Amino acid sequence: MAGDHCEVVYVRVDGERLLTAPKGATLRDVLRDGGCSPYTRVTERANCGGRGLCGTCGVRIDDGPSATHWHDALAERWGYPRLSCQVRLTEDVRVRLPEKVVWGRRE
């Protein structure tokens, strides 16, 4: 997934879906717009609205931008999901949507 010189980045989801997004967009918004919501049925409605407070939009980033938000820096260090609402897309990214069982399943 090499990025080109235009203002578009590519988001590969779960190794299957490929989404395109403008540089600078948040990963959360791109995933939701592309039909790959990071939320479960319950947290789709009960979340902080992308302010980085609730932790319900967590994803696994296999390849992509480095963490800049304090929560994501800790997530990167300790190996737990990063907040998709705090990831600004500056380059291509490979992301996995983890199974979430505490707040309901994804189906």
Coordinates of C-alpha atoms in Angstrom, one line a residue:
M1 CA 0.0 0.0 0.0
A2 CA 2.4 2.7 -1.1
G3 CA 1.0 6.2 -0.8
D4 CA 1.1 8.4 -3.8
H5 CA 1.7 12.2 -4.0
C6 CA -2.0 13.2 -4.1
E7 CA -4.0 14.1 -1.0
V8 CA -5.6 10.7 -0.6
V9 CA -4.7 7.9 1.8
Y10 CA -5.8 4.3 1.7
V11 CA -7.2 2.4 4.6
R12 CA -7.1 -1.4 4.5
V13 CA -9.6 -2.9 7.0
D14 CA -9.2 -6.5 8.3
G15 CA -7.0 -7.3 5.3
E16 CA -10.0 -7.2 3.0
R17 CA -11.8 -3.9 2.5
L18 CA -10.0 -0.9 1.0
L19 CA -11.2 2.6 1.7
T20 CA -9.9 5.9 0.4
A21 CA -9.9 9.0 2.5
P22 CA -8.6 12.6 2.3
K23 CA -5.4 13.3 4.2
G24 CA -6.1 14.7 7.6
A25 CA -9.4 12.8 8.1
T26 CA -9.9 10.9 11.3
L27 CA -9.8 7.2 11.1
R28 CA -13.1 6.9 13.1
D29 CA -15.0 9.0 10.5
V30 CA -13.5 7.2 7.5
L31 CA -14.4 3.8 9.0
R32 CA -18.0 4.8 9.8
D33 CA -18.5 6.4 6.4
G34 CA -17.1 3.2 4.7
G35 CA -19.5 0.9 6.6
C36 CA -16.8 -0.4 8.9
S37 CA -17.8 1.1 12.2
P38 CA -15.3 0.6 15.1
Y39 CA -18.3 0.6 17.4
T40 CA -20.7 -2.2 18.5
R41 CA -24.5 -1.9 18.4
V42 CA -24.6 -0.3 21.8
T43 CA -21.6 2.0 21.5
E44 CA -22.6 3.3 18.1
R45 CA -25.1 5.4 20.1
A46 CA -23.4 5.6 23.5
N47 CA -20.0 7.1 22.8
C48 CA -18.1 10.4 23.3
G49 CA -18.6 11.6 19.8
G50 CA -14.9 11.4 18.8
R51 CA -13.4 13.4 21.7
G52 CA -11.1 10.7 22.9
L53 CA -12.8 10.1 26.2
C54 CA -14.7 6.9 26.1
G55 CA -12.4 4.3 24.5
T56 CA -15.2 2.6 22.6
C57 CA -13.7 3.2 19.1
G58 CA -10.6 1.2 19.7
V59 CA -8.9 -0.5 16.7
R60 CA -5.6 -2.3 16.1
I61 CA -3.3 -0.5 13.7
D62 CA -0.8 -2.8 12.0
D63 CA 0.8 -0.2 9.8
G64 CA 0.1 3.5 9.8
P65 CA 0.7 6.9 11.6
S66 CA 2.4 7.0 15.0
A67 CA 0.5 7.8 18.1
T68 CA 0.1 11.5 19.0
H69 CA -2.8 11.4 21.5
W70 CA -1.8 10.5 25.1
H71 CA -4.1 7.5 25.1
D72 CA -2.8 6.2 21.9
A73 CA 0.8 6.6 23.0
L74 CA 0.0 4.4 26.0
A75 CA -1.9 2.0 23.8
E76 CA 1.0 1.7 21.5
R77 CA 3.4 1.1 24.4
W78 CA 1.2 -1.5 26.2
G79 CA -0.4 -3.2 23.2
Y80 CA -4.0 -2.3 23.6
P81 CA -6.3 -0.8 20.9
R82 CA -5.8 2.7 19.7
L83 CA -8.6 5.2 19.6
S84 CA -9.7 5.6 15.9
C85 CA -11.1 9.1 16.8
Q86 CA -7.7 10.3 17.6
V87 CA -5.8 9.0 14.5
R88 CA -5.4 11.6 11.8
L89 CA -4.7 10.0 8.5
T90 CA -1.4 11.3 7.1
E91 CA -0.4 8.1 5.4
D92 CA -1.8 4.7 4.3
V93 CA -2.9 2.5 7.2
R94 CA -3.7 -1.1 7.8
V95 CA -6.3 -1.6 10.6
R96 CA -8.1 -4.5 12.3
L97 CA -11.4 -4.1 14.1
P98 CA -11.1 -6.1 17.3
E99 CA -14.0 -8.2 18.6
K100 CA -15.6 -6.3 21.5
V101 CA -17.7 -8.3 24.0
V102 CA -18.1 -5.8 26.9
W103 CA -20.4 -3.4 25.1
G104 CA -22.2 -5.9 22.8
R105 CA -21.0 -7.7 19.7
R106 CA -20.4 -6.0 16.3
E107 CA -23.2 -8.0 14.5

